PDB file of C-alpha atoms and ligand atoms in Angstrom:
ATOM      1  CA  UNK A   1     106.143 284.390 -36.218  1.00 44.00           C
ATOM      2  CA  UNK A   2     106.915 282.968 -32.835  1.00 51.00           C
ATOM      3  CA  UNK A   3     103.572 281.185 -32.641  1.00 52.00           C
ATOM      4  CA  UNK A   4     104.088 279.812 -36.153  1.00 49.00           C
ATOM      5  CA  UNK A   5     107.453 278.416 -35.090  1.00 51.00           C
ATOM      6  CA  UNK A   6     105.825 276.925 -32.009  1.00 51.00           C
ATOM      7  CA  UNK A   7     103.086 275.443 -34.155  1.00 46.00           C
ATOM      8  CA  UNK A   8     105.607 273.868 -36.526  1.00 44.00           C
ATOM      9  CA  UNK A   9     107.603 272.555 -33.581  1.00 44.00           C
ATOM     10  CA  UNK A  10     104.395 271.082 -32.111  1.00 42.00           C
ATOM     11  CA  UNK A  11     103.509 269.556 -35.484  1.00 41.00           C
ATOM     12  CA  UNK A  12     106.928 267.966 -35.841  1.00 41.00           C
ATOM     13  CA  UNK A  13     106.742 266.674 -32.282  1.00 39.00           C
ATOM     14  CA  UNK A  14     103.288 265.206 -32.925  1.00 39.00           C
ATOM     15  CA  UNK A  15     104.429 263.558 -36.131  1.00 39.00           C
ATOM     16  CA  UNK A  16     107.508 262.205 -34.397  1.00 40.00           C
ATOM     17  CA  UNK A  17     105.422 260.866 -31.507  1.00 38.00           C
ATOM     18  CA  UNK A  18     102.785 259.265 -33.679  1.00 37.00           C
ATOM     19  CA  UNK A  19     105.510 257.683 -35.823  1.00 36.00           C
ATOM     20  CA  UNK A  20     107.156 256.370 -32.718  1.00 35.00           C
ATOM     21  CA  UNK A  21     103.864 254.944 -31.483  1.00 35.00           C
ATOM     22  CA  UNK A  22     103.234 253.295 -34.827  1.00 41.00           C
ATOM     23  CA  UNK A  23     106.734 251.841 -34.704  1.00 44.00           C
ATOM     24  CA  UNK A  24     106.183 250.664 -31.143  1.00 41.00           C
ATOM     25  CA  UNK A  25     102.824 249.112 -31.990  1.00 46.00           C
ATOM     26  CA  UNK A  26     104.190 247.244 -34.976  1.00 48.00           C
ATOM     27  CA  UNK A  27     107.151 246.153 -32.892  1.00 45.00           C
ATOM     28  CA  UNK A  28     105.049 244.585 -30.139  1.00 52.00           C
ATOM     29  CA  UNK A  29     105.374 241.165 -31.726  1.00 52.00           C
ATOM     30  CA  UNK A  30     109.108 241.433 -32.487  1.00 75.00           C
ATOM     31  CA  UNK A  31     111.329 238.844 -30.866  1.00 94.00           C
ATOM     32  CA  UNK A  32     115.104 238.461 -31.113  1.00 96.00           C
ATOM     33  CA  UNK A  33     115.665 234.996 -29.628  1.00 97.00           C
ATOM     34  CA  UNK A  34     113.815 231.837 -28.629  1.00 97.00           C
ATOM     35  CA  UNK A  35     114.394 229.341 -25.847  1.00 97.00           C
ATOM     36  CA  UNK A  36     112.786 225.914 -25.228  1.00 96.00           C
ATOM     37  CA  UNK A  37     109.066 226.412 -24.597  1.00 96.00           C
ATOM     38  CA  UNK A  38     108.870 229.703 -26.534  1.00 97.00           C
ATOM     39  CA  UNK A  39     106.519 229.923 -29.513  1.00 97.00           C
ATOM     40  CA  UNK A  40     106.470 232.096 -32.602  1.00 98.00           C
ATOM     41  CA  UNK A  41     103.092 232.453 -34.336  1.00 97.00           C
ATOM     42  CA  UNK A  42     101.941 233.962 -37.616  1.00 96.00           C
ATOM     43  CA  UNK A  43     101.685 237.492 -36.328  1.00 95.00           C
ATOM     44  CA  UNK A  44     105.165 237.520 -34.810  1.00 96.00           C
ATOM     45  CA  UNK A  45     108.615 237.990 -36.288  1.00 97.00           C
ATOM     46  CA  UNK A  46     112.049 236.938 -35.151  1.00 98.00           C
ATOM     47  CA  UNK A  47     114.349 239.848 -35.971  1.00 98.00           C
ATOM     48  CA  UNK A  48     118.087 239.588 -36.494  1.00 98.00           C
ATOM     49  CA  UNK A  49     120.258 241.407 -33.978  1.00 93.00           C
ATOM     50  CA  UNK A  50     120.890 244.406 -36.235  1.00 95.00           C
ATOM     51  CA  UNK A  51     117.409 244.303 -37.776  1.00 97.00           C
ATOM     52  CA  UNK A  52     118.663 243.341 -41.242  1.00 97.00           C
ATOM     53  CA  UNK A  53     116.712 240.069 -41.558  1.00 98.00           C
ATOM     54  CA  UNK A  54     113.353 238.725 -40.438  1.00 98.00           C
ATOM     55  CA  UNK A  55     112.248 235.161 -39.819  1.00 98.00           C
ATOM     56  CA  UNK A  56     108.550 234.438 -39.780  1.00 98.00           C
ATOM     57  CA  UNK A  57     105.599 232.661 -41.319  1.00 98.00           C
ATOM     58  CA  UNK A  58     104.300 233.721 -44.720  1.00 97.00           C
ATOM     59  CA  UNK A  59     101.199 232.560 -46.575  1.00 96.00           C
ATOM     60  CA  UNK A  60     100.670 231.885 -50.252  1.00 95.00           C
ATOM     61  CA  UNK A  61      97.402 233.708 -51.046  1.00 92.00           C
ATOM     62  CA  UNK A  62      96.463 231.314 -53.853  1.00 90.00           C
ATOM     63  CA  UNK A  63      96.445 228.221 -51.653  1.00 93.00           C
ATOM     64  CA  UNK A  64      96.439 229.572 -48.061  1.00 95.00           C
ATOM     65  CA  UNK A  65      99.385 227.288 -47.415  1.00 97.00           C
ATOM     66  CA  UNK A  66     102.030 228.752 -45.162  1.00 97.00           C
ATOM     67  CA  UNK A  67     105.745 228.382 -44.646  1.00 98.00           C
ATOM     68  CA  UNK A  68     108.454 229.546 -42.278  1.00 98.00           C
ATOM     69  CA  UNK A  69     111.013 231.714 -44.030  1.00 98.00           C
ATOM     70  CA  UNK A  70     113.779 234.285 -43.825  1.00 98.00           C
ATOM     71  CA  UNK A  71     113.829 237.524 -45.831  1.00 98.00           C
ATOM     72  CA  UNK A  72     115.546 240.906 -45.865  1.00 98.00           C
ATOM     73  CA  UNK A  73     113.624 243.253 -43.556  1.00 97.00           C
ATOM     74  CA  UNK A  74     111.901 245.847 -45.720  1.00 93.00           C
ATOM     75  CA  UNK A  75     112.622 244.123 -49.032  1.00 96.00           C
ATOM     76  CA  UNK A  76     109.934 245.514 -51.360  1.00 95.00           C
ATOM     77  CA  UNK A  77     110.055 242.310 -53.430  1.00 93.00           C
ATOM     78  CA  UNK A  78     109.656 240.224 -50.286  1.00 91.00           C
ATOM     79  CA  UNK A  79     112.002 237.587 -51.704  1.00 96.00           C
ATOM     80  CA  UNK A  80     112.215 234.611 -49.372  1.00 98.00           C
ATOM     81  CA  UNK A  81     115.855 233.609 -48.961  1.00 98.00           C
ATOM     82  CA  UNK A  82     115.337 230.472 -46.914  1.00 98.00           C
ATOM     83  CA  UNK A  83     112.306 228.242 -46.329  1.00 98.00           C
ATOM     84  CA  UNK A  84     112.283 225.794 -43.424  1.00 98.00           C
ATOM     85  CA  UNK A  85     109.429 223.561 -44.592  1.00 98.00           C
ATOM     86  CA  UNK A  86     109.452 223.933 -48.373  1.00 98.00           C
ATOM     87  CA  UNK A  87     108.116 220.408 -48.985  1.00 98.00           C
ATOM     88  CA  UNK A  88     105.818 220.229 -45.937  1.00 98.00           C
ATOM     89  CA  UNK A  89     103.509 223.256 -46.059  1.00 97.00           C
ATOM     90  CA  UNK A  90     101.189 224.173 -43.210  1.00 98.00           C
ATOM     91  CA  UNK A  91      97.644 223.989 -44.583  1.00 96.00           C
ATOM     92  CA  UNK A  92      96.399 227.142 -42.842  1.00 95.00           C
ATOM     93  CA  UNK A  93      97.907 229.984 -40.836  1.00 95.00           C
ATOM     94  CA  UNK A  94      97.989 228.163 -37.514  1.00 97.00           C
ATOM     95  CA  UNK A  95     101.655 227.133 -37.623  1.00 98.00           C
ATOM     96  CA  UNK A  96     103.824 227.657 -34.568  1.00 98.00           C
ATOM     97  CA  UNK A  97     107.606 227.601 -34.415  1.00 98.00           C
ATOM     98  CA  UNK A  98     108.821 226.180 -31.131  1.00 98.00           C
ATOM     99  CA  UNK A  99     111.695 224.460 -29.389  1.00 97.00           C
ATOM    100  CA  UNK A 100     110.210 221.555 -27.452  1.00 95.00           C
ATOM    101  CA  UNK A 101     111.390 220.154 -24.111  1.00 92.00           C
ATOM    102  CA  UNK A 102     113.644 217.612 -25.862  1.00 93.00           C
ATOM    103  CA  UNK A 103     115.465 220.410 -27.689  1.00 95.00           C
ATOM    104  CA  UNK A 104     113.850 219.913 -31.095  1.00 97.00           C
ATOM    105  CA  UNK A 105     113.282 223.023 -33.207  1.00 98.00           C
ATOM    106  CA  UNK A 106     109.981 222.273 -34.944  1.00 98.00           C
ATOM    107  CA  UNK A 107     106.841 223.612 -36.551  1.00 98.00           C
ATOM    108  CA  UNK A 108     103.541 222.478 -35.085  1.00 98.00           C
ATOM    109  CA  UNK A 109      99.945 223.080 -36.173  1.00 97.00           C
ATOM    110  CA  UNK A 110      96.838 222.200 -34.204  1.00 96.00           C
ATOM    111  CA  UNK A 111      99.041 220.533 -31.569  1.00 95.00           C
ATOM    112  CA  UNK A 112     100.681 218.199 -34.095  1.00 97.00           C
ATOM    113  CA  UNK A 113     104.218 218.291 -35.445  1.00 97.00           C
ATOM    114  CA  UNK A 114     104.372 219.420 -39.086  1.00 97.00           C
ATOM    115  CA  UNK A 115     108.139 219.135 -39.414  1.00 98.00           C
ATOM    116  CA  UNK A 116     111.247 218.864 -37.260  1.00 98.00           C
ATOM    117  CA  UNK A 117     113.652 221.516 -38.504  1.00 98.00           C
ATOM    118  CA  UNK A 118     116.672 220.336 -36.510  1.00 97.00           C
ATOM    119  CA  UNK A 119     117.602 217.155 -34.629  1.00 96.00           C
ATOM    120  CA  UNK A 120     117.207 217.072 -30.817  1.00 96.00           C
ATOM    121  CA  UNK A 121     119.892 219.260 -29.278  1.00 95.00           C
ATOM    122  CA  UNK A 122     120.000 218.514 -25.602  1.00 85.00           C
ATOM    123  CA  UNK A 123     121.826 221.224 -23.797  1.00 85.00           C
ATOM    124  CA  UNK A 124     121.042 223.209 -20.695  1.00 85.00           C
ATOM    125  CA  UNK A 125     121.140 226.542 -22.458  1.00 95.00           C
ATOM    126  CA  UNK A 126     119.714 226.163 -25.950  1.00 97.00           C
ATOM    127  CA  UNK A 127     118.879 229.402 -27.735  1.00 97.00           C
ATOM    128  CA  UNK A 128     117.721 230.143 -31.287  1.00 98.00           C
ATOM    129  CA  UNK A 129     118.573 233.458 -32.876  1.00 97.00           C
ATOM    130  CA  UNK A 130     118.775 235.039 -36.282  1.00 98.00           C
ATOM    131  CA  UNK A 131     122.216 236.444 -36.992  1.00 98.00           C
ATOM    132  CA  UNK A 132     122.622 239.644 -38.962  1.00 98.00           C
ATOM    133  CA  UNK A 133     124.032 237.574 -41.832  1.00 98.00           C
ATOM    134  CA  UNK A 134     120.619 235.908 -42.273  1.00 98.00           C
ATOM    135  CA  UNK A 135     121.835 232.702 -40.607  1.00 98.00           C
ATOM    136  CA  UNK A 136     119.249 231.155 -38.262  1.00 98.00           C
ATOM    137  CA  UNK A 137     121.297 229.420 -35.569  1.00 98.00           C
ATOM    138  CA  UNK A 138     120.712 227.126 -32.615  1.00 98.00           C
ATOM    139  CA  UNK A 139     123.367 227.737 -30.029  1.00 97.00           C
ATOM    140  CA  UNK A 140     124.561 226.510 -26.667  1.00 97.00           C
ATOM    141  CA  UNK A 141     124.489 229.879 -24.957  1.00 95.00           C
ATOM    142  CA  UNK A 142     126.933 229.088 -22.135  1.00 94.00           C
ATOM    143  CA  UNK A 143     129.528 227.472 -24.401  1.00 93.00           C
ATOM    144  CA  UNK A 144     128.824 230.013 -27.158  1.00 90.00           C
ATOM    145  CA  UNK A 145     128.868 227.254 -29.761  1.00 96.00           C
ATOM    146  CA  UNK A 146     126.626 226.845 -32.788  1.00 97.00           C
ATOM    147  CA  UNK A 147     124.932 223.415 -32.866  1.00 97.00           C
ATOM    148  CA  UNK A 148     122.813 223.849 -35.991  1.00 98.00           C
ATOM    149  CA  UNK A 149     122.536 226.567 -38.640  1.00 98.00           C
ATOM    150  CA  UNK A 150     120.204 227.301 -41.541  1.00 98.00           C
ATOM    151  CA  UNK A 151     123.283 228.159 -43.667  1.00 98.00           C
ATOM    152  CA  UNK A 152     123.961 224.378 -43.766  1.00 98.00           C
ATOM    153  CA  UNK A 153     120.510 223.803 -45.284  1.00 98.00           C
ATOM    154  CA  UNK A 154     120.252 226.235 -48.204  1.00 98.00           C
ATOM    155  CA  UNK A 155     117.036 226.638 -50.167  1.00 98.00           C
ATOM    156  CA  UNK A 156     117.526 228.578 -53.428  1.00 97.00           C
ATOM    157  CA  UNK A 157     119.586 231.545 -52.289  1.00 97.00           C
ATOM    158  CA  UNK A 158     123.246 231.911 -51.454  1.00 97.00           C
ATOM    159  CA  UNK A 159     124.013 234.712 -48.988  1.00 97.00           C
ATOM    160  CA  UNK A 160     127.495 235.977 -48.087  1.00 97.00           C
ATOM    161  CA  UNK A 161     128.982 233.476 -45.606  1.00 97.00           C
ATOM    162  CA  UNK A 162     127.100 230.477 -46.999  1.00 97.00           C
ATOM    163  CA  UNK A 163     128.808 227.567 -48.690  1.00 96.00           C
ATOM    164  CA  UNK A 164     128.003 225.761 -51.896  1.00 96.00           C
ATOM    165  CA  UNK A 165     129.721 222.455 -52.590  1.00 94.00           C
ATOM    166  CA  UNK A 166     130.959 219.398 -50.760  1.00 93.00           C
ATOM    167  CA  UNK A 167     133.204 218.728 -47.793  1.00 94.00           C
ATOM    168  CA  UNK A 168     135.196 215.548 -48.393  1.00 91.00           C
ATOM    169  CA  UNK A 169     135.826 215.019 -44.654  1.00 95.00           C
ATOM    170  CA  UNK A 170     132.324 215.525 -43.305  1.00 94.00           C
ATOM    171  CA  UNK A 171     130.566 214.567 -46.582  1.00 94.00           C
ATOM    172  CA  UNK A 172     128.434 217.639 -46.080  1.00 95.00           C
ATOM    173  CA  UNK A 173     126.830 218.671 -49.364  1.00 96.00           C
ATOM    174  CA  UNK A 174     125.494 222.202 -49.790  1.00 97.00           C
ATOM    175  CA  UNK A 175     123.248 222.596 -52.847  1.00 97.00           C
ATOM    176  CA  UNK A 176     120.696 225.092 -54.119  1.00 97.00           C
ATOM    177  CA  UNK A 177     117.346 224.017 -55.554  1.00 97.00           C
ATOM    178  CA  UNK A 178     114.905 226.310 -57.319  1.00 97.00           C
ATOM    179  CA  UNK A 179     111.294 226.844 -56.214  1.00 97.00           C
ATOM    180  CA  UNK A 180     108.677 224.777 -58.060  1.00 97.00           C
ATOM    181  CA  UNK A 181     107.172 228.035 -59.380  1.00 95.00           C
ATOM    182  CA  UNK A 182     106.931 231.617 -58.138  1.00 91.00           C
ATOM    183  CA  UNK A 183     104.070 230.691 -55.792  1.00 91.00           C
ATOM    184  CA  UNK A 184     105.406 227.395 -54.494  1.00 96.00           C
ATOM    185  CA  UNK A 185     108.607 227.034 -52.471  1.00 97.00           C
ATOM    186  CA  UNK A 186     108.564 223.229 -52.948  1.00 98.00           C
ATOM    187  CA  UNK A 187     111.718 221.804 -54.556  1.00 97.00           C
ATOM    188  CA  UNK A 188     111.686 222.634 -58.250  1.00 97.00           C
ATOM    189  CA  UNK A 189     113.442 221.407 -61.350  1.00 95.00           C
ATOM    190  CA  UNK A 190     116.868 223.001 -61.038  1.00 95.00           C
ATOM    191  CA  UNK A 191     119.689 222.131 -58.655  1.00 95.00           C
ATOM    192  CA  UNK A 192     123.115 223.698 -58.442  1.00 95.00           C
ATOM    193  CA  UNK A 193     125.565 221.256 -56.911  1.00 94.00           C
ATOM    194  CA  UNK A 194     129.133 220.027 -56.933  1.00 92.00           C
ATOM    195  CA  UNK A 195     129.321 216.879 -59.051  1.00 90.00           C
ATOM    196  CA  UNK A 196     132.109 214.515 -59.829  1.00 86.00           C
ATOM    197  CA  UNK A 197     132.512 214.877 -63.607  1.00 83.00           C
ATOM    198  CA  UNK A 198     135.331 213.052 -65.404  1.00 82.00           C
ATOM    199  CA  UNK A 199     137.447 212.691 -62.247  1.00 83.00           C
ATOM    200  CA  UNK A 200     137.040 216.331 -61.312  1.00 87.00           C
ATOM    201  CA  UNK A 201     134.562 218.197 -59.190  1.00 87.00           C
ATOM    202  CA  UNK A 202     132.529 220.738 -61.056  1.00 89.00           C
ATOM    203  CA  UNK A 203     129.734 223.021 -60.028  1.00 89.00           C
ATOM    204  CA  UNK A 204     126.887 221.831 -62.204  1.00 90.00           C
ATOM    205  CA  UNK A 205     123.320 222.866 -62.906  1.00 91.00           C
ATOM    206  CA  UNK A 206     121.056 219.827 -62.953  1.00 91.00           C
ATOM    207  CA  UNK A 207     117.509 219.691 -64.285  1.00 91.00           C
ATOM    208  CA  UNK A 208     115.476 216.989 -62.538  1.00 88.00           C
ATOM    209  CA  UNK A 209     118.777 215.478 -61.368  1.00 85.00           C
ATOM    210  CA  UNK A 210     120.199 215.305 -64.893  1.00 84.00           C
ATOM    211  CA  UNK A 211     123.019 217.309 -66.307  1.00 78.00           C
ATOM    212  CA  UNK A 212     121.959 219.848 -68.886  1.00 64.00           C
ATOM    213  CA  UNK A 213     124.176 220.842 -71.777  1.00 53.00           C
ATOM    214  CA  UNK A 214     124.520 224.347 -70.419  1.00 54.00           C
ATOM    215  CA  UNK A 215     126.082 223.198 -67.162  1.00 53.00           C
ATOM    216  CA  UNK A 216     128.372 225.565 -65.398  1.00 53.00           C
ATOM    217  CA  UNK A 217     131.932 224.378 -65.694  1.00 51.00           C
ATOM    218  CA  UNK A 218     133.860 226.031 -62.893  1.00 47.00           C
ATOM    219  CA  UNK A 219     136.409 223.663 -61.493  1.00 44.00           C
ATOM    220  CA  UNK A 220     136.769 223.950 -57.770  1.00 44.00           C
ATOM    221  CA  UNK A 221     139.601 222.851 -55.531  1.00 40.00           C
ATOM    222  CA  UNK A 222     138.594 221.083 -52.353  1.00 42.00           C
ATOM    223  CA  UNK A 223     140.305 221.446 -49.007  1.00 36.00           C
TER     224      UNK A 223
HETATM  225  C1  LIG B   1     100.691 235.528 -31.297  1.00 63.07           C
HETATM  226  O1  LIG B   1     101.277 235.611 -30.015  1.00 63.07           O
HETATM  227  C2  LIG B   1     101.145 236.889 -29.408  1.00 63.07           C
HETATM  228  C3  LIG B   1     101.955 236.876 -28.117  1.00 63.07           C
HETATM  229  O2  LIG B   1     101.719 235.729 -27.364  1.00 63.07           O
HETATM  230  C4  LIG B   1      99.662 237.157 -29.176  1.00 63.07           C
HETATM  231  O3  LIG B   1      99.513 238.428 -28.596  1.00 63.07           O
HETATM  232  C5  LIG B   1      98.926 237.106 -30.520  1.00 63.07           C
HETATM  233  O4  LIG B   1      97.554 237.249 -30.315  1.00 63.07           O
HETATM  234  C6  LIG B   1      99.200 235.784 -31.221  1.00 63.07           C
HETATM  235  N1  LIG B   1      98.631 235.832 -32.559  1.00 63.07           N
HETATM  236  C7  LIG B   1      97.962 234.833 -33.079  1.00 63.07           C
HETATM  237  C8  LIG B   1      97.453 235.026 -34.469  1.00 63.07           C
HETATM  238  O5  LIG B   1      97.748 233.807 -32.453  1.00 63.07           O
HETATM  239  C1  LIG B   2      91.758 230.987 -47.955  1.00 63.07           C
HETATM  240  O1  LIG B   2      91.213 231.487 -46.748  1.00 63.07           O
HETATM  241  C2  LIG B   2      90.171 232.423 -46.935  1.00 63.07           C
HETATM  242  C3  LIG B   2      89.801 233.002 -45.567  1.00 63.07           C
HETATM  243  O2  LIG B   2      89.685 232.008 -44.609  1.00 63.07           O
HETATM  244  C4  LIG B   2      88.998 231.729 -47.633  1.00 63.07           C
HETATM  245  O3  LIG B   2      87.966 232.636 -47.856  1.00 63.07           O
HETATM  246  C5  LIG B   2      89.489 231.172 -48.977  1.00 63.07           C
HETATM  247  O4  LIG B   2      88.481 230.421 -49.603  1.00 63.07           O
HETATM  248  C6  LIG B   2      90.709 230.268 -48.780  1.00 63.07           C
HETATM  249  N1  LIG B   2      91.268 229.895 -50.077  1.00 63.07           N
HETATM  250  C7  LIG B   2      91.608 228.646 -50.389  1.00 63.07           C
HETATM  251  C8  LIG B   2      92.201 228.428 -51.746  1.00 63.07           C
HETATM  252  O5  LIG B   2      91.463 227.707 -49.602  1.00 63.07           O
HETATM  253  C1  LIG B   3      94.636 224.387 -39.180  1.00 63.07           C
HETATM  254  O1  LIG B   3      95.099 223.090 -39.505  1.00 63.07           O
HETATM  255  C2  LIG B   3      95.308 222.262 -38.359  1.00 63.07           C
HETATM  256  C3  LIG B   3      95.981 220.985 -38.803  1.00 63.07           C
HETATM  257  O2  LIG B   3      95.544 220.572 -40.068  1.00 63.07           O
HETATM  258  C4  LIG B   3      93.975 222.034 -37.662  1.00 63.07           C
HETATM  259  O3  LIG B   3      94.145 221.226 -36.518  1.00 63.07           O
HETATM  260  C5  LIG B   3      93.422 223.387 -37.232  1.00 63.07           C
HETATM  261  O4  LIG B   3      92.134 223.227 -36.685  1.00 63.07           O
HETATM  262  C6  LIG B   3      93.312 224.339 -38.418  1.00 63.07           C
HETATM  263  N1  LIG B   3      93.006 225.675 -37.906  1.00 63.07           N
HETATM  264  C7  LIG B   3      92.148 226.487 -38.511  1.00 63.07           C
HETATM  265  C8  LIG B   3      91.959 227.814 -37.881  1.00 63.07           C
HETATM  266  O5  LIG B   3      91.575 226.176 -39.537  1.00 63.07           O
HETATM  267  C1  LIG B   4     130.498 234.116 -29.290  1.00 63.07           C
HETATM  268  O1  LIG B   4     131.049 233.721 -30.542  1.00 63.07           O
HETATM  269  C2  LIG B   4     130.967 234.717 -31.542  1.00 63.07           C
HETATM  270  C3  LIG B   4     131.432 234.130 -32.853  1.00 63.07           C
HETATM  271  O2  LIG B   4     132.456 233.206 -32.683  1.00 63.07           O
HETATM  272  C4  LIG B   4     131.810 235.915 -31.084  1.00 63.07           C
HETATM  273  O3  LIG B   4     131.750 236.937 -32.069  1.00 63.07           O
HETATM  274  C5  LIG B   4     131.268 236.437 -29.752  1.00 63.07           C
HETATM  275  O4  LIG B   4     132.069 237.500 -29.269  1.00 63.07           O
HETATM  276  C6  LIG B   4     131.229 235.325 -28.719  1.00 63.07           C
HETATM  277  N1  LIG B   4     130.536 235.797 -27.529  1.00 63.07           N
HETATM  278  C7  LIG B   4     130.960 235.530 -26.287  1.00 63.07           C
HETATM  279  C8  LIG B   4     130.119 236.062 -25.183  1.00 63.07           C
HETATM  280  O5  LIG B   4     131.976 234.878 -26.059  1.00 63.07           O
HETATM  281  C1  LIG B   5     125.323 216.680 -53.655  1.00 63.07           C
HETATM  282  O1  LIG B   5     123.922 216.561 -53.749  1.00 63.07           O
HETATM  283  C2  LIG B   5     123.423 216.658 -55.094  1.00 63.07           C
HETATM  284  C3  LIG B   5     121.913 216.718 -55.048  1.00 63.07           C
HETATM  285  O2  LIG B   5     121.389 215.678 -54.301  1.00 63.07           O
HETATM  286  C4  LIG B   5     123.958 215.462 -55.868  1.00 63.07           C
HETATM  287  O3  LIG B   5     123.478 215.519 -57.199  1.00 63.07           O
HETATM  288  C5  LIG B   5     125.485 215.538 -55.848  1.00 63.07           C
HETATM  289  O4  LIG B   5     126.028 214.415 -56.517  1.00 63.07           O
HETATM  290  C6  LIG B   5     126.026 215.590 -54.448  1.00 63.07           C
HETATM  291  N1  LIG B   5     127.461 215.900 -54.512  1.00 63.07           N
HETATM  292  C7  LIG B   5     128.392 215.053 -54.087  1.00 63.07           C
HETATM  293  C8  LIG B   5     129.803 215.485 -54.279  1.00 63.07           C
HETATM  294  O5  LIG B   5     128.122 213.998 -53.533  1.00 63.07           O
HETATM  295  C1  LIG B   6     135.597 220.151 -43.969  1.00 63.07           C
HETATM  296  O1  LIG B   6     135.203 219.841 -42.660  1.00 63.07           O
HETATM  297  C2  LIG B   6     136.298 219.714 -41.750  1.00 63.07           C
HETATM  298  C3  LIG B   6     135.735 219.220 -40.428  1.00 63.07           C
HETATM  299  O2  LIG B   6     134.713 220.054 -39.959  1.00 63.07           O
HETATM  300  C4  LIG B   6     137.005 221.049 -41.632  1.00 63.07           C
HETATM  301  O3  LIG B   6     138.105 220.933 -40.743  1.00 63.07           O
HETATM  302  C5  LIG B   6     137.491 221.491 -42.999  1.00 63.07           C
HETATM  303  O4  LIG B   6     138.049 222.784 -42.920  1.00 63.07           O
HETATM  304  C6  LIG B   6     136.328 221.481 -44.003  1.00 63.07           C
HETATM  305  N1  LIG B   6     136.849 221.746 -45.345  1.00 63.07           N
HETATM  306  C7  LIG B   6     136.432 222.780 -46.076  1.00 63.07           C
HETATM  307  C8  LIG B   6     137.032 222.891 -47.452  1.00 63.07           C
HETATM  308  O5  LIG B   6     135.591 223.578 -45.671  1.00 63.07           O
END
C-alpha cells in the first residue's frame, strides 16, 4: 500500500514536472514589453500583463501572407481582435515587429519597412506593452503616459474600454470595418460609424461607404 502511494506520488510529481517543463519550453519566446531596438519575430508572442491577451504574427495558410494581430490567449476559435497591417500583408513569415531608433513602431521584412504602425514618438523611455484589456500601448515609462494605443485604431472588434464614434473636439473618429472575407483581414464591405444624418449623429452601418436600408438608428449624444 505504502509503495503504491509512493508510486502515485512519484507519478503525480513526474506529470507535474513534465507539464512544467512543457510550459517553460513553450514560454521561452514569451515577452511582456518591448523597447527601442527590440524585435518580435514569428515564433514569439507579446503577452499581456495578466496573460489574457497575446500579440503576435499569424499566417493565412491559403496565401502564406502574414499579419500582426491581437487575440484572446487560448481562444479555441483564434479570433483576431485587432490587426496592425490589415491592408499591407507581409508576403511570407519573415515579418519583424520593432521600435526603431527614431521611436517608430513598425513592421519590417527582409530589412525593409512594411508598415509604420505609429508615428515617431521621441522620448527617452519609450516602451510598448499589451495591457490586460487587449490594448496595445506605447508609453513614456518615466512619465507613465500613453502616447499611442491600438484602441484608437479599431479593426472589426470592439472590446470593453474601446470607443466607437466621433470626438467633436479632437475630430477623432473610431469606426469598425469588417474583414474582406474569413481568410483576409483587409478592409471589407461593412463599416460601422457615427454619421451625421438629418442634423443628428447616428451610428450607421455602411456598405461600401453607402448607407443601407437596415442601418442602425441609435441616436448618440456627444460630449
Ligand atoms: C525568434 O527570436 C528568438 C529570440 O531571439 C530566436 O530564438 C528564434 O530562433 C527566432 N525565430 C525565428 C523564426 O527567427
Ligand atoms: C506556402 O509556403 C509553403 C512552404 O514554404 C509552400 O510549400 C506553399 O507552396 C506556399 N503556398 C503559397 C500559396 O504560396
Ligand atoms: C520574405 O520576403 C522578404 C520581402 O519580400 C524577402 O526579402 C525575404 O527574402 C523573404 N524571405 C523568405 C524566407 O522567403
Ligand atoms: C501608471 O498609470 C496607470 C493608469 O493611469 C496606473 O494604473 C498606474 O498605477 C500608474 N503607474 C505608476 C508607476 O505611476
Ligand atoms: C467617420 O469615418 C467614417 C468612415 O470613414 C465616415 O463614413 C464618417 O462620416 C466619419 N464620421 C464623422 C462624424 O466624420
Ligand atoms: C474629446 O476629446 C477631448 C480632448 O481630448 C476630451 O477632453 C473629451 O472628453 C472628449 N470627449 C468625449 C465625448 O470623449
